[in-house]
Short mmCIF file of N, CA, C and O in Angstrom, two decimals:
data_model
loop_
_atom_site.label_atom_id
_atom_site.label_comp_id
_atom_site.label_asym_id
_atom_site.label_seq_id
_atom_site.Cartn_x
_atom_site.Cartn_y
_atom_site.Cartn_z
N MET N 1 118.94 -186.38 -217.17
CA MET N 1 119.27 -186.92 -218.53
C MET N 1 119.22 -188.57 -218.51
O MET N 1 119.79 -189.01 -217.74
N PRO N 2 118.71 -188.96 -219.65
CA PRO N 2 118.64 -190.53 -219.65
C PRO N 2 120.06 -190.92 -220.03
O PRO N 2 120.74 -190.37 -220.53
N ARG N 3 120.25 -192.22 -219.49
CA ARG N 3 121.40 -192.99 -219.38
C ARG N 3 121.52 -193.50 -221.00
O ARG N 3 120.71 -194.17 -221.64
N VAL N 4 122.77 -193.49 -221.64
CA VAL N 4 123.21 -193.73 -222.88
C VAL N 4 123.21 -195.48 -222.73
O VAL N 4 124.03 -195.92 -221.73
N PRO N 5 122.76 -196.08 -223.67
CA PRO N 5 122.97 -197.66 -223.39
C PRO N 5 124.34 -198.10 -223.62
O PRO N 5 125.17 -197.47 -224.83
N SER N 6 124.74 -199.17 -223.20
CA SER N 6 126.17 -199.52 -223.47
C SER N 6 126.17 -200.41 -224.50
O SER N 6 125.26 -200.67 -225.39
N LYS N 7 127.53 -200.62 -225.04
CA LYS N 7 127.47 -201.41 -226.41
C LYS N 7 126.54 -202.72 -226.26
O LYS N 7 126.02 -203.02 -227.16
N GLN N 8 126.77 -203.40 -225.15
CA GLN N 8 126.19 -204.73 -224.96
C GLN N 8 124.74 -204.44 -225.00
O GLN N 8 124.05 -204.99 -225.58
N GLU N 9 124.32 -203.33 -224.40
CA GLU N 9 122.80 -203.02 -224.53
C GLU N 9 122.36 -202.90 -225.82
O GLU N 9 121.16 -203.23 -226.40
N ARG N 10 123.10 -202.25 -226.60
CA ARG N 10 122.77 -201.75 -227.94
C ARG N 10 122.53 -202.92 -228.66
O ARG N 10 121.90 -203.09 -229.63
N GLU N 11 123.84 -204.06 -228.76
CA GLU N 11 123.77 -205.06 -229.68
C GLU N 11 122.50 -205.97 -229.17
O GLU N 11 121.94 -206.73 -230.05
N SER N 12 122.08 -206.13 -227.78
CA SER N 12 121.16 -206.90 -227.39
C SER N 12 119.60 -206.30 -228.09
O SER N 12 118.78 -207.07 -228.58
N CYS N 13 119.70 -204.84 -228.31
CA CYS N 13 118.40 -204.24 -228.80
C CYS N 13 118.46 -204.73 -230.20
O CYS N 13 117.45 -204.93 -230.80
N TRP N 14 119.59 -204.52 -230.71
CA TRP N 14 119.61 -205.03 -232.31
C TRP N 14 119.15 -206.25 -232.61
O TRP N 14 118.62 -206.55 -233.54
N ARG N 15 119.89 -207.32 -231.82
CA ARG N 15 119.49 -208.65 -232.06
C ARG N 15 117.80 -209.01 -231.82
O ARG N 15 117.13 -209.43 -232.34
N ALA N 16 117.27 -208.22 -230.60
CA ALA N 16 115.72 -208.34 -230.60
C ALA N 16 114.87 -207.99 -231.82
O ALA N 16 114.27 -208.13 -232.20
N ARG N 17 115.66 -206.45 -232.21
CA ARG N 17 114.87 -206.08 -233.13
C ARG N 17 114.94 -206.77 -234.69
O ARG N 17 113.74 -207.10 -235.28
N ASP N 18 116.15 -207.32 -234.58
CA ASP N 18 116.19 -208.31 -235.84
C ASP N 18 115.58 -209.50 -235.91
O ASP N 18 114.71 -210.01 -236.68
N ALA N 19 115.21 -210.17 -234.75
CA ALA N 19 114.51 -211.30 -234.37
C ALA N 19 113.09 -210.93 -234.73
O ALA N 19 112.25 -211.72 -235.44
N TYR N 20 112.78 -209.78 -234.02
CA TYR N 20 111.28 -209.38 -234.33
C TYR N 20 110.96 -208.88 -235.69
O TYR N 20 109.74 -209.52 -236.43
N PHE N 21 111.76 -208.38 -236.46
CA PHE N 21 111.72 -208.29 -237.86
C PHE N 21 111.52 -209.28 -238.72
O PHE N 21 110.74 -209.45 -239.80
N GLN N 22 112.50 -210.27 -238.32
CA GLN N 22 112.45 -211.53 -239.17
C GLN N 22 111.22 -212.39 -238.96
O GLN N 22 110.59 -212.87 -239.94
N CYS N 23 110.74 -212.40 -237.69
CA CYS N 23 109.32 -213.07 -237.52
C CYS N 23 108.34 -212.29 -238.55
O CYS N 23 107.25 -213.05 -239.09
N LEU N 24 108.21 -210.86 -238.40
CA LEU N 24 107.26 -210.14 -239.16
C LEU N 24 107.35 -210.62 -240.66
O LEU N 24 106.39 -210.82 -241.30
N ASP N 25 108.55 -210.72 -241.21
CA ASP N 25 108.87 -211.07 -242.45
C ASP N 25 108.23 -212.45 -242.88
O ASP N 25 107.67 -212.66 -243.93
N GLU N 26 108.67 -213.26 -241.96
CA GLU N 26 108.33 -214.72 -242.18
C GLU N 26 106.60 -214.94 -242.28
O GLU N 26 106.32 -216.04 -242.78
N HIS N 27 106.09 -214.09 -241.59
CA HIS N 27 104.80 -214.17 -241.64
C HIS N 27 103.88 -213.18 -242.39
O HIS N 27 102.67 -213.00 -242.36
N GLY N 28 104.51 -212.33 -243.07
CA GLY N 28 104.00 -211.42 -244.13
C GLY N 28 103.24 -210.23 -243.35
O GLY N 28 102.45 -209.76 -243.93
N LEU N 29 103.90 -209.95 -242.43
CA LEU N 29 103.18 -208.84 -241.42
C LEU N 29 104.19 -207.42 -241.55
O LEU N 29 105.21 -207.52 -241.88
N TRP N 30 103.69 -206.43 -241.46
CA TRP N 30 104.32 -204.92 -241.76
C TRP N 30 104.83 -204.57 -240.28
O TRP N 30 106.00 -204.20 -240.23
N VAL N 31 103.79 -204.09 -239.47
CA VAL N 31 104.21 -203.76 -238.28
C VAL N 31 103.46 -203.95 -237.26
O VAL N 31 102.09 -203.94 -237.21
N HIS N 32 103.69 -204.57 -235.94
CA HIS N 32 103.13 -204.82 -234.86
C HIS N 32 101.75 -205.75 -235.34
O HIS N 32 100.68 -205.49 -234.75
N GLY N 33 101.93 -206.53 -235.99
CA GLY N 33 100.94 -207.63 -236.32
C GLY N 33 99.88 -207.28 -237.32
O GLY N 33 98.85 -208.00 -237.72
N TYR N 34 100.16 -206.10 -238.04
CA TYR N 34 99.16 -205.65 -239.02
C TYR N 34 99.73 -206.02 -240.49
O TYR N 34 100.96 -205.77 -240.82
N LYS N 35 98.87 -206.55 -241.46
CA LYS N 35 99.12 -206.67 -242.77
C LYS N 35 98.02 -206.06 -243.61
O LYS N 35 96.87 -206.44 -243.68
N PRO N 36 98.55 -205.07 -244.23
CA PRO N 36 97.86 -204.52 -245.11
C PRO N 36 97.36 -205.07 -246.39
O PRO N 36 98.35 -205.99 -246.95
N ASN N 37 96.07 -205.06 -247.03
CA ASN N 37 95.97 -205.81 -247.94
C ASN N 37 95.92 -204.83 -249.40
O ASN N 37 95.85 -205.55 -250.37
N THR N 38 95.61 -203.63 -249.26
CA THR N 38 95.63 -202.67 -250.39
C THR N 38 96.66 -201.79 -250.50
O THR N 38 97.30 -201.33 -249.45
N TYR N 39 97.03 -201.29 -251.84
CA TYR N 39 97.96 -200.33 -251.73
C TYR N 39 97.62 -199.22 -250.88
O TYR N 39 98.52 -198.46 -250.38
N GLU N 40 96.24 -198.72 -251.26
CA GLU N 40 95.59 -197.68 -250.20
C GLU N 40 96.01 -197.92 -248.71
O GLU N 40 96.26 -196.81 -248.26
N GLU N 41 95.93 -199.03 -248.25
CA GLU N 41 96.13 -199.48 -246.78
C GLU N 41 97.77 -199.20 -246.59
O GLU N 41 97.91 -198.74 -245.52
N ILE N 42 98.47 -199.71 -247.56
CA ILE N 42 99.65 -199.53 -247.35
C ILE N 42 100.18 -198.03 -247.11
O ILE N 42 101.15 -197.78 -246.29
N VAL N 43 99.81 -197.23 -247.89
CA VAL N 43 100.22 -195.71 -248.04
C VAL N 43 99.86 -195.05 -246.93
O VAL N 43 100.22 -193.94 -246.39
N GLU N 44 98.74 -195.24 -246.29
CA GLU N 44 98.27 -194.82 -245.19
C GLU N 44 98.56 -195.07 -243.85
O GLU N 44 98.27 -194.59 -242.82
N LEU N 45 99.33 -196.14 -243.73
CA LEU N 45 99.88 -196.62 -242.31
C LEU N 45 100.68 -195.56 -241.95
O LEU N 45 101.58 -194.88 -242.39
N ASP N 46 100.58 -195.35 -240.62
CA ASP N 46 101.34 -194.33 -239.78
C ASP N 46 101.25 -195.23 -238.43
O ASP N 46 100.30 -195.15 -237.76
N PRO N 47 102.65 -195.59 -237.90
CA PRO N 47 102.71 -196.14 -236.79
C PRO N 47 102.49 -195.25 -235.58
O PRO N 47 102.34 -195.54 -234.37
N THR N 48 102.70 -193.96 -235.56
CA THR N 48 102.67 -192.95 -234.61
C THR N 48 101.23 -192.69 -234.23
O THR N 48 100.80 -192.10 -233.18
N LYS N 49 100.28 -193.06 -235.19
CA LYS N 49 98.92 -192.84 -234.88
C LYS N 49 97.99 -193.93 -234.98
O LYS N 49 98.15 -195.13 -235.31
N PRO N 50 96.87 -193.82 -233.96
CA PRO N 50 95.86 -194.84 -234.12
C PRO N 50 95.11 -194.80 -235.19
O PRO N 50 95.04 -193.92 -236.11
N PRO N 51 94.57 -195.99 -235.91
CA PRO N 51 94.45 -196.84 -235.34
C PRO N 51 95.32 -198.20 -235.30
O PRO N 51 95.29 -199.15 -234.44
N ILE N 52 96.45 -197.99 -235.91
CA ILE N 52 97.70 -199.15 -235.98
C ILE N 52 98.13 -199.05 -234.62
O ILE N 52 98.21 -200.44 -234.19
N GLN N 53 98.73 -198.31 -233.88
CA GLN N 53 99.34 -198.40 -232.80
C GLN N 53 98.04 -199.01 -231.57
O GLN N 53 98.37 -200.02 -231.04
N LYS N 54 97.05 -198.28 -231.72
CA LYS N 54 96.09 -198.95 -230.51
C LYS N 54 95.39 -200.13 -230.85
O LYS N 54 95.39 -201.37 -230.19
N LYS N 55 95.18 -200.38 -232.25
CA LYS N 55 94.54 -201.49 -232.79
C LYS N 55 95.50 -203.03 -232.34
O LYS N 55 95.00 -203.94 -232.30
N THR N 56 96.88 -202.63 -232.87
CA THR N 56 97.55 -203.85 -232.81
C THR N 56 98.43 -204.02 -231.43
O THR N 56 98.38 -205.32 -231.21
N ARG N 57 98.74 -203.00 -230.76
CA ARG N 57 99.29 -203.04 -229.60
C ARG N 57 98.51 -203.80 -228.41
O ARG N 57 99.02 -204.39 -227.59
N GLN N 58 97.21 -203.41 -228.47
CA GLN N 58 96.38 -204.04 -227.44
C GLN N 58 96.38 -205.40 -227.46
O GLN N 58 96.22 -206.16 -226.59
N ASN N 59 96.31 -206.09 -228.71
CA ASN N 59 96.34 -207.52 -228.82
C ASN N 59 97.67 -208.02 -229.17
O ASN N 59 97.80 -209.17 -229.91
N SER N 60 98.80 -207.56 -228.88
CA SER N 60 100.21 -207.57 -229.08
C SER N 60 100.65 -209.23 -228.60
O SER N 60 101.20 -209.83 -229.37
N ASP N 61 100.08 -209.59 -227.71
CA ASP N 61 100.03 -211.08 -227.38
C ASP N 61 99.45 -212.09 -228.06
O ASP N 61 99.67 -213.45 -227.98
N LEU N 62 98.58 -211.64 -228.77
CA LEU N 62 97.64 -212.66 -229.63
C LEU N 62 98.05 -212.92 -231.11
O LEU N 62 97.74 -213.92 -231.55
N PHE N 63 98.99 -212.07 -231.41
CA PHE N 63 99.52 -212.42 -232.83
C PHE N 63 100.69 -213.23 -232.80
O PHE N 63 101.46 -213.05 -231.71
N VAL N 64 101.19 -213.81 -233.81
CA VAL N 64 102.11 -214.71 -233.89
C VAL N 64 103.47 -214.23 -233.46
O VAL N 64 104.17 -215.22 -232.89
N CYS N 65 103.77 -212.97 -233.50
CA CYS N 65 105.22 -212.64 -233.27
C CYS N 65 105.03 -211.80 -232.03
O CYS N 65 105.91 -211.02 -231.54
N GLY N 66 103.91 -212.13 -231.17
CA GLY N 66 103.80 -211.10 -230.06
C GLY N 66 104.88 -211.28 -228.96
O GLY N 66 105.40 -210.26 -228.11
N GLN N 67 105.44 -212.65 -228.68
CA GLN N 67 106.41 -212.73 -227.80
C GLN N 67 107.98 -211.80 -228.33
O GLN N 67 108.67 -211.32 -227.67
N MET N 68 108.09 -212.11 -229.55
CA MET N 68 108.99 -211.21 -230.35
C MET N 68 109.08 -209.76 -230.07
O MET N 68 109.95 -209.02 -229.62
N LEU N 69 108.03 -209.19 -229.99
CA LEU N 69 107.68 -207.80 -229.79
C LEU N 69 107.86 -207.35 -228.34
O LEU N 69 108.42 -206.31 -228.18
N GLN N 70 107.18 -208.25 -227.51
CA GLN N 70 107.61 -208.21 -226.11
C GLN N 70 109.09 -207.91 -225.71
O GLN N 70 109.48 -207.11 -224.85
N TYR N 71 109.73 -208.70 -226.33
CA TYR N 71 111.17 -208.82 -226.22
C TYR N 71 112.00 -207.92 -226.87
O TYR N 71 112.83 -207.21 -226.24
N PHE N 72 111.59 -207.18 -227.94
CA PHE N 72 111.81 -206.15 -228.59
C PHE N 72 111.63 -204.81 -227.81
O PHE N 72 112.49 -204.00 -227.38
N ASP N 73 110.63 -204.73 -227.12
CA ASP N 73 110.16 -203.68 -226.20
C ASP N 73 111.04 -203.74 -224.94
O ASP N 73 111.29 -202.74 -224.55
N LYS N 74 111.39 -204.82 -224.56
CA LYS N 74 112.07 -205.02 -223.26
C LYS N 74 113.50 -204.62 -223.44
O LYS N 74 113.99 -203.96 -222.51
N GLU N 75 114.16 -205.10 -224.51
CA GLU N 75 115.44 -204.72 -224.77
C GLU N 75 115.95 -203.52 -225.28
O GLU N 75 117.11 -203.03 -225.27
N CYS N 76 114.95 -202.91 -226.02
CA CYS N 76 115.26 -201.40 -226.46
C CYS N 76 114.46 -200.20 -226.01
O CYS N 76 113.43 -200.56 -225.47
N LEU N 77 115.22 -199.22 -225.95
CA LEU N 77 114.40 -197.94 -225.59
C LEU N 77 113.22 -197.62 -226.32
O LEU N 77 113.21 -197.87 -227.33
N PRO N 78 112.07 -197.03 -225.78
CA PRO N 78 110.91 -196.87 -226.47
C PRO N 78 111.36 -195.99 -227.55
O PRO N 78 110.60 -196.16 -228.71
N SER N 79 112.07 -195.12 -227.52
CA SER N 79 112.38 -194.37 -228.69
C SER N 79 112.89 -194.88 -229.63
O SER N 79 112.73 -194.82 -231.22
N TRP N 80 113.84 -196.03 -229.56
CA TRP N 80 114.63 -196.96 -230.50
C TRP N 80 113.43 -197.82 -231.09
O TRP N 80 113.30 -197.79 -232.25
N VAL N 81 112.48 -198.24 -230.23
CA VAL N 81 111.41 -199.17 -230.76
C VAL N 81 110.79 -198.48 -231.96
O VAL N 81 110.44 -198.72 -232.96
N TRP N 82 110.21 -197.13 -231.39
CA TRP N 82 109.60 -196.03 -232.37
C TRP N 82 110.39 -195.95 -233.68
O TRP N 82 109.98 -196.16 -234.80
N HIS N 83 111.83 -195.65 -233.31
CA HIS N 83 112.30 -195.36 -234.70
C HIS N 83 112.71 -196.51 -235.53
O HIS N 83 112.53 -196.25 -236.94
N PHE N 84 112.87 -197.59 -235.06
CA PHE N 84 112.79 -198.84 -235.82
C PHE N 84 111.84 -199.34 -236.66
O PHE N 84 111.85 -199.54 -237.71
N SER N 85 110.70 -199.25 -235.96
CA SER N 85 109.31 -199.60 -236.36
C SER N 85 108.96 -198.60 -237.62
O SER N 85 108.62 -198.92 -238.46
N THR N 86 109.27 -197.19 -237.44
CA THR N 86 108.88 -196.38 -238.20
C THR N 86 109.96 -196.56 -239.46
O THR N 86 109.10 -196.38 -240.73
N THR N 87 110.84 -196.62 -239.26
CA THR N 87 112.17 -196.77 -240.50
C THR N 87 111.48 -197.99 -241.27
O THR N 87 111.55 -197.91 -242.57
N ARG N 88 111.29 -199.20 -240.42
CA ARG N 88 111.05 -200.30 -241.44
C ARG N 88 109.49 -200.02 -242.30
O ARG N 88 109.59 -200.20 -243.42
N LEU N 89 108.62 -199.42 -241.70
CA LEU N 89 107.50 -199.09 -242.27
C LEU N 89 107.55 -198.39 -243.58
O LEU N 89 107.30 -198.48 -244.45
N LYS N 90 108.38 -197.06 -243.26
CA LYS N 90 108.73 -196.22 -244.36
C LYS N 90 109.55 -197.02 -245.58
O LYS N 90 109.12 -196.62 -246.72
N GLU N 91 110.38 -197.82 -245.12
CA GLU N 91 110.94 -198.44 -246.40
C GLU N 91 110.11 -199.28 -247.08
O GLU N 91 110.23 -199.61 -248.26
N MET N 92 109.21 -200.24 -246.24
CA MET N 92 108.37 -200.85 -246.94
C MET N 92 107.18 -199.86 -247.80
O MET N 92 106.91 -200.51 -248.94
N GLN N 93 106.74 -199.16 -247.36
CA GLN N 93 105.86 -198.18 -248.03
C GLN N 93 106.70 -197.70 -249.29
O GLN N 93 106.14 -197.68 -250.51
N LYS N 94 107.90 -197.55 -249.22
CA LYS N 94 108.63 -196.82 -250.34
C LYS N 94 108.68 -198.14 -251.57
O LYS N 94 108.52 -197.99 -252.57
N GLN N 95 109.08 -199.24 -250.97
CA GLN N 95 109.03 -200.37 -251.99
C GLN N 95 107.91 -200.63 -252.64
O GLN N 95 107.66 -200.83 -253.76
N ALA N 96 106.59 -200.67 -251.81
CA ALA N 96 105.28 -200.92 -252.42
C ALA N 96 105.06 -199.76 -253.13
O ALA N 96 104.31 -200.01 -254.41
N GLN N 97 105.46 -198.58 -253.08
CA GLN N 97 105.09 -197.46 -254.11
C GLN N 97 105.91 -197.80 -255.46
O GLN N 97 105.54 -197.55 -256.62
N ILE N 98 107.21 -198.02 -255.26
CA ILE N 98 107.96 -198.73 -256.50
C ILE N 98 107.66 -199.58 -257.11
O ILE N 98 107.53 -199.38 -258.29
N ASN N 99 107.07 -200.71 -256.29
CA ASN N 99 106.30 -201.85 -257.17
C ASN N 99 105.05 -201.47 -257.79
O ASN N 99 104.73 -201.74 -259.04
N LYS N 100 104.24 -200.33 -257.24
CA LYS N 100 102.93 -200.13 -257.98
C LYS N 100 103.35 -199.09 -259.23
O LYS N 100 102.68 -199.34 -260.33
N ILE N 101 104.39 -198.07 -258.92
CA ILE N 101 104.79 -197.60 -260.32
C ILE N 101 105.13 -198.28 -261.37
O ILE N 101 105.03 -198.03 -262.56
N GLN N 102 106.03 -199.38 -261.14
CA GLN N 102 106.56 -200.38 -262.11
C GLN N 102 105.39 -201.02 -262.67
O GLN N 102 105.23 -201.45 -263.91
N GLU N 103 104.43 -201.57 -261.95
CA GLU N 103 103.18 -202.14 -262.41
C GLU N 103 102.21 -201.41 -263.46
O GLU N 103 102.04 -201.80 -264.24
N ASP N 104 101.94 -200.22 -262.87
CA ASP N 104 101.64 -199.16 -263.82
C ASP N 104 102.36 -199.14 -264.98
O ASP N 104 101.32 -198.98 -266.20
N GLU N 105 103.51 -198.86 -265.16
CA GLU N 105 104.27 -198.48 -266.41
C GLU N 105 104.26 -199.68 -267.29
O GLU N 105 104.06 -199.59 -268.44
N ARG N 106 104.27 -201.01 -266.66
CA ARG N 106 104.05 -202.17 -267.38
C ARG N 106 102.93 -202.18 -268.22
O ARG N 106 102.88 -202.77 -269.03
N LYS N 107 101.57 -201.89 -267.30
CA LYS N 107 100.34 -201.84 -267.97
C LYS N 107 100.25 -200.98 -268.95
O LYS N 107 99.58 -201.11 -270.01
N ARG N 108 100.88 -199.67 -268.92
CA ARG N 108 100.62 -198.76 -269.83
C ARG N 108 101.39 -199.10 -271.21
O ARG N 108 101.03 -199.00 -272.33
N GLU N 109 102.75 -199.88 -270.77
CA GLU N 109 103.37 -200.25 -272.17
C GLU N 109 102.34 -201.41 -273.05
O GLU N 109 102.31 -201.38 -274.02
N GLU N 110 101.80 -202.37 -272.17
CA GLU N 110 101.26 -203.33 -272.60
C GLU N 110 99.90 -202.69 -273.33
O GLU N 110 99.50 -203.02 -274.50
N ASP N 111 99.26 -201.72 -272.64
CA ASP N 111 98.14 -200.86 -273.70
C ASP N 111 98.58 -200.44 -274.71
O ASP N 111 97.98 -200.31 -275.70
N SER N 112 99.69 -199.72 -274.65
CA SER N 112 100.44 -199.07 -275.95
C SER N 112 100.55 -199.99 -277.08
O SER N 112 100.33 -199.73 -278.08
N ASP N 113 101.11 -201.01 -276.69
CA ASP N 113 101.49 -202.37 -277.50
C ASP N 113 100.11 -202.63 -278.36
O ASP N 113 100.23 -202.93 -279.46
N ALA N 114 99.12 -203.07 -277.53
CA ALA N 114 98.03 -203.32 -277.95
C ALA N 114 97.12 -202.26 -278.66
O ALA N 114 96.65 -202.47 -280.04
N PHE N 115 97.42 -200.98 -278.53
CA PHE N 115 97.02 -199.91 -279.36
C PHE N 115 97.39 -199.86 -280.71
O PHE N 115 96.94 -199.71 -281.71
N TRP N 116 98.77 -199.97 -280.67
CA TRP N 116 99.57 -199.79 -281.95
C TRP N 116 99.34 -201.16 -282.92
O TRP N 116 99.38 -201.12 -284.19
N GLN N 117 99.08 -202.27 -282.13
CA GLN N 117 98.79 -203.28 -283.05
C GLN N 117 97.41 -203.46 -283.59
O GLN N 117 97.35 -203.79 -285.10
N ARG N 118 96.41 -202.75 -282.83
CA ARG N 118 94.96 -202.43 -283.64
C ARG N 118 95.31 -201.45 -284.59
O ARG N 118 94.77 -201.78 -285.75
N VAL N 119 96.01 -200.60 -284.57
CA VAL N 119 96.33 -199.43 -285.60
C VAL N 119 96.79 -199.94 -286.67
O VAL N 119 96.49 -199.84 -288.03
N LYS N 120 97.84 -201.03 -286.56
CA LYS N 120 98.58 -201.48 -287.87
C LYS N 120 97.62 -202.44 -288.54
O LYS N 120 97.78 -202.60 -289.59
N LYS N 121 96.58 -203.05 -287.85
CA LYS N 121 95.78 -203.98 -288.58
C LYS N 121 94.72 -203.35 -289.31
O LYS N 121 94.22 -203.86 -290.36
N SER N 122 94.46 -201.95 -289.21
CA SER N 122 93.21 -201.38 -289.64
C SER N 122 93.91 -200.54 -290.88
O SER N 122 94.87 -200.63 -291.50
#
């Protein structure tokens, strides 16, 4: 049975996680050095499957937050790294979906307003 991390070890892990995620946020990255460019890329991201894990983990020392990732991996249990990364990604995907829905709704309202203005003029 695996050993349960002590309070000090957990706090060290949380500090490493926070430092890594802050670095990602500062550089506009999502997970392990990957930055999706389109909405489709965002919703298709899955940190548990290649190519995300394979493509970005192989070059983890090449991207700007590579040292923070190594520190995060060193300080936390692998299952915690997976959990924190997955949770971060799902929250970011959720926010991207909310933003997309709001943008689509705004466009529909603008289109509707334009339609009714054209009807009023005729």
